[in-house]
Short mmCIF file of C-alpha atoms in Angstrom, two decimals:
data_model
loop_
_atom_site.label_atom_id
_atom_site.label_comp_id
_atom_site.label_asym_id
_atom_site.label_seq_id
_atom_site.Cartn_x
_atom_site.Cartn_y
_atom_site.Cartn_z
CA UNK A 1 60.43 81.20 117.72
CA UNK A 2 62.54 79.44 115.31
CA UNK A 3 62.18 79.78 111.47
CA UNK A 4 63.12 77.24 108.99
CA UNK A 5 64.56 79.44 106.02
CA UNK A 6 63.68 79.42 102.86
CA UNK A 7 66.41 79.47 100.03
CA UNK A 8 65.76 79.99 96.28
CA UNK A 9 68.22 79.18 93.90
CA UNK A 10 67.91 80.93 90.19
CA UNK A 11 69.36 78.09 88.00
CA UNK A 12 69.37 76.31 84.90
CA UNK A 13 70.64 73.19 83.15
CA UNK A 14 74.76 72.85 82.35
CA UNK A 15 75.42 75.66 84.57
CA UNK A 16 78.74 74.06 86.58
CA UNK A 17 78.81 76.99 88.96
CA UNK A 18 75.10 75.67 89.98
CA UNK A 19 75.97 72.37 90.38
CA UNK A 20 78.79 73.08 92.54
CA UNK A 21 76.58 75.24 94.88
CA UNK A 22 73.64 72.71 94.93
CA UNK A 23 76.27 70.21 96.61
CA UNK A 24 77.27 73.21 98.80
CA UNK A 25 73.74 73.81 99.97
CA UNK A 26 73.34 69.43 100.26
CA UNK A 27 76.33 69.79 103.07
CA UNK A 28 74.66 73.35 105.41
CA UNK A 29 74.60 72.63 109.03
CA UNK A 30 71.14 74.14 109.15
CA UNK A 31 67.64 73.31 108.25
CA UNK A 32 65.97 74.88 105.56
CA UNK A 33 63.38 74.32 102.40
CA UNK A 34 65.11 74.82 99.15
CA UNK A 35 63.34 75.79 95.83
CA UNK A 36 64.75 75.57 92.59
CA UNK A 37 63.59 78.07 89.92
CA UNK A 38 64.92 77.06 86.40
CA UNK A 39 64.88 80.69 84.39
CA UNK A 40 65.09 78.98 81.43
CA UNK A 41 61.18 77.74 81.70
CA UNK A 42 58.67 80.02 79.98
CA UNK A 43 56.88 80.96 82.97
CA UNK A 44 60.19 82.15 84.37
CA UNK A 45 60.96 84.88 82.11
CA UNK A 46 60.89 87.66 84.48
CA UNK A 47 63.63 85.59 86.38
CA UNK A 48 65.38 85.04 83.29
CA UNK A 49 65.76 88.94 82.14
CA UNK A 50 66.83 90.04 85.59
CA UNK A 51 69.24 86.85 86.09
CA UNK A 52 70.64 85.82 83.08
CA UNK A 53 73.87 86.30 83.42
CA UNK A 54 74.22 86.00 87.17
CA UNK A 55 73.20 82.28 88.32
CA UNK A 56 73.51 81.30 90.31
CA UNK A 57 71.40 83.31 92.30
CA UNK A 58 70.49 83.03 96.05
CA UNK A 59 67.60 84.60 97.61
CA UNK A 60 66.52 83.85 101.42
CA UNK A 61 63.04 84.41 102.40
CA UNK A 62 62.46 86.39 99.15
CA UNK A 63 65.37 88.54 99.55
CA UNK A 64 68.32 88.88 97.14
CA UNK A 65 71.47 87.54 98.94
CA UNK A 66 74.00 86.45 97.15
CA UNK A 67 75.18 85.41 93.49
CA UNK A 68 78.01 83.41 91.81
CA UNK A 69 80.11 81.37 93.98
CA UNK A 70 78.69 81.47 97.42
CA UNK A 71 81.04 79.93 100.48
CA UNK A 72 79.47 77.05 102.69
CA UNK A 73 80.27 79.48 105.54
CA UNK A 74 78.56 82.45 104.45
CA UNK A 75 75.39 80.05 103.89
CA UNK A 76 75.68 78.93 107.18
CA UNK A 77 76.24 82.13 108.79
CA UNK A 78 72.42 83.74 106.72
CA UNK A 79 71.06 80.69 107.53
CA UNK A 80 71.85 81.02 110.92
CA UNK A 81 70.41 84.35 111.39
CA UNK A 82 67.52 83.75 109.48
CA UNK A 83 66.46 80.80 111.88
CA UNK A 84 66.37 83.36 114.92
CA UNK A 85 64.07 85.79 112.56
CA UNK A 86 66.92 88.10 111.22
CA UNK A 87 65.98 89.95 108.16
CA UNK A 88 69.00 88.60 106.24
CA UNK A 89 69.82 90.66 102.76
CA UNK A 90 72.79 91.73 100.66
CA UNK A 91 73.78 94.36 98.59
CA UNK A 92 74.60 93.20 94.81
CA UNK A 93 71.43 91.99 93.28
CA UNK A 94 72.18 92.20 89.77
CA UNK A 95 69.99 94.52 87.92
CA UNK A 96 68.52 96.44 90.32
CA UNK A 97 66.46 98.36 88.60
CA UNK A 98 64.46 95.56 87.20
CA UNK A 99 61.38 94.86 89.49
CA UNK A 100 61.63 91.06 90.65
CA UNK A 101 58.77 89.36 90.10
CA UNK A 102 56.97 87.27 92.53
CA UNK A 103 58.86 83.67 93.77
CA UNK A 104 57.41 81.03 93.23
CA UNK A 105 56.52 80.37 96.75
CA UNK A 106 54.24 83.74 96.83
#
């Protein structure tokens, strides 16, 4: 059965290396349900502590995948797997050893 993916993006205002992937994720050649968590809202603290310093952040399905500036290909290419139920994840996530709180979606 086919999945339709679900990406989070860890963001905030006047971040230009957000901006640039938000078009980047406007122009994927498959379907998926994006979710935008601003870390800079209070209930996003957790987000903000572990991410800081690393948006933009990319998770898929709930899963750290990616950070910084992320190539339509390699999008298209988690995406992809994802879609035919592929546990998709990366190595990377900054800070580690901080637990990541729940997404919003959970």
């Amino acid at each position: 059965a086919r999945v339709r993916p679900i990406l989070t993006l860890f963001t905030k205002e006047q971040c230009s290396l957000c901006d640039v992937l938000k078009e980047t994720l406007a122009k994927t050649q498959h379907a998926h349900t994006l979710v935008q968590v601003d870390i800079t809202h209070p209930e996003n603290k957790p987000w903000f502590a572990k991410y800081r310093y690393d948006i933009p952040v990319l998770h898929l399905n709930g899963v750290y995948l990616a950070k910084h500036r992320i190539t339509e290909d390699f999008i298209n290419a988690a995406l992809a797997a994802a879609t035919r139920g592929e546990v998709v994840y990366a190595t990377g996530d900054p800070n580690p050893a901080l637990p990541a709180p729940p997404t919003p979606l959970e």
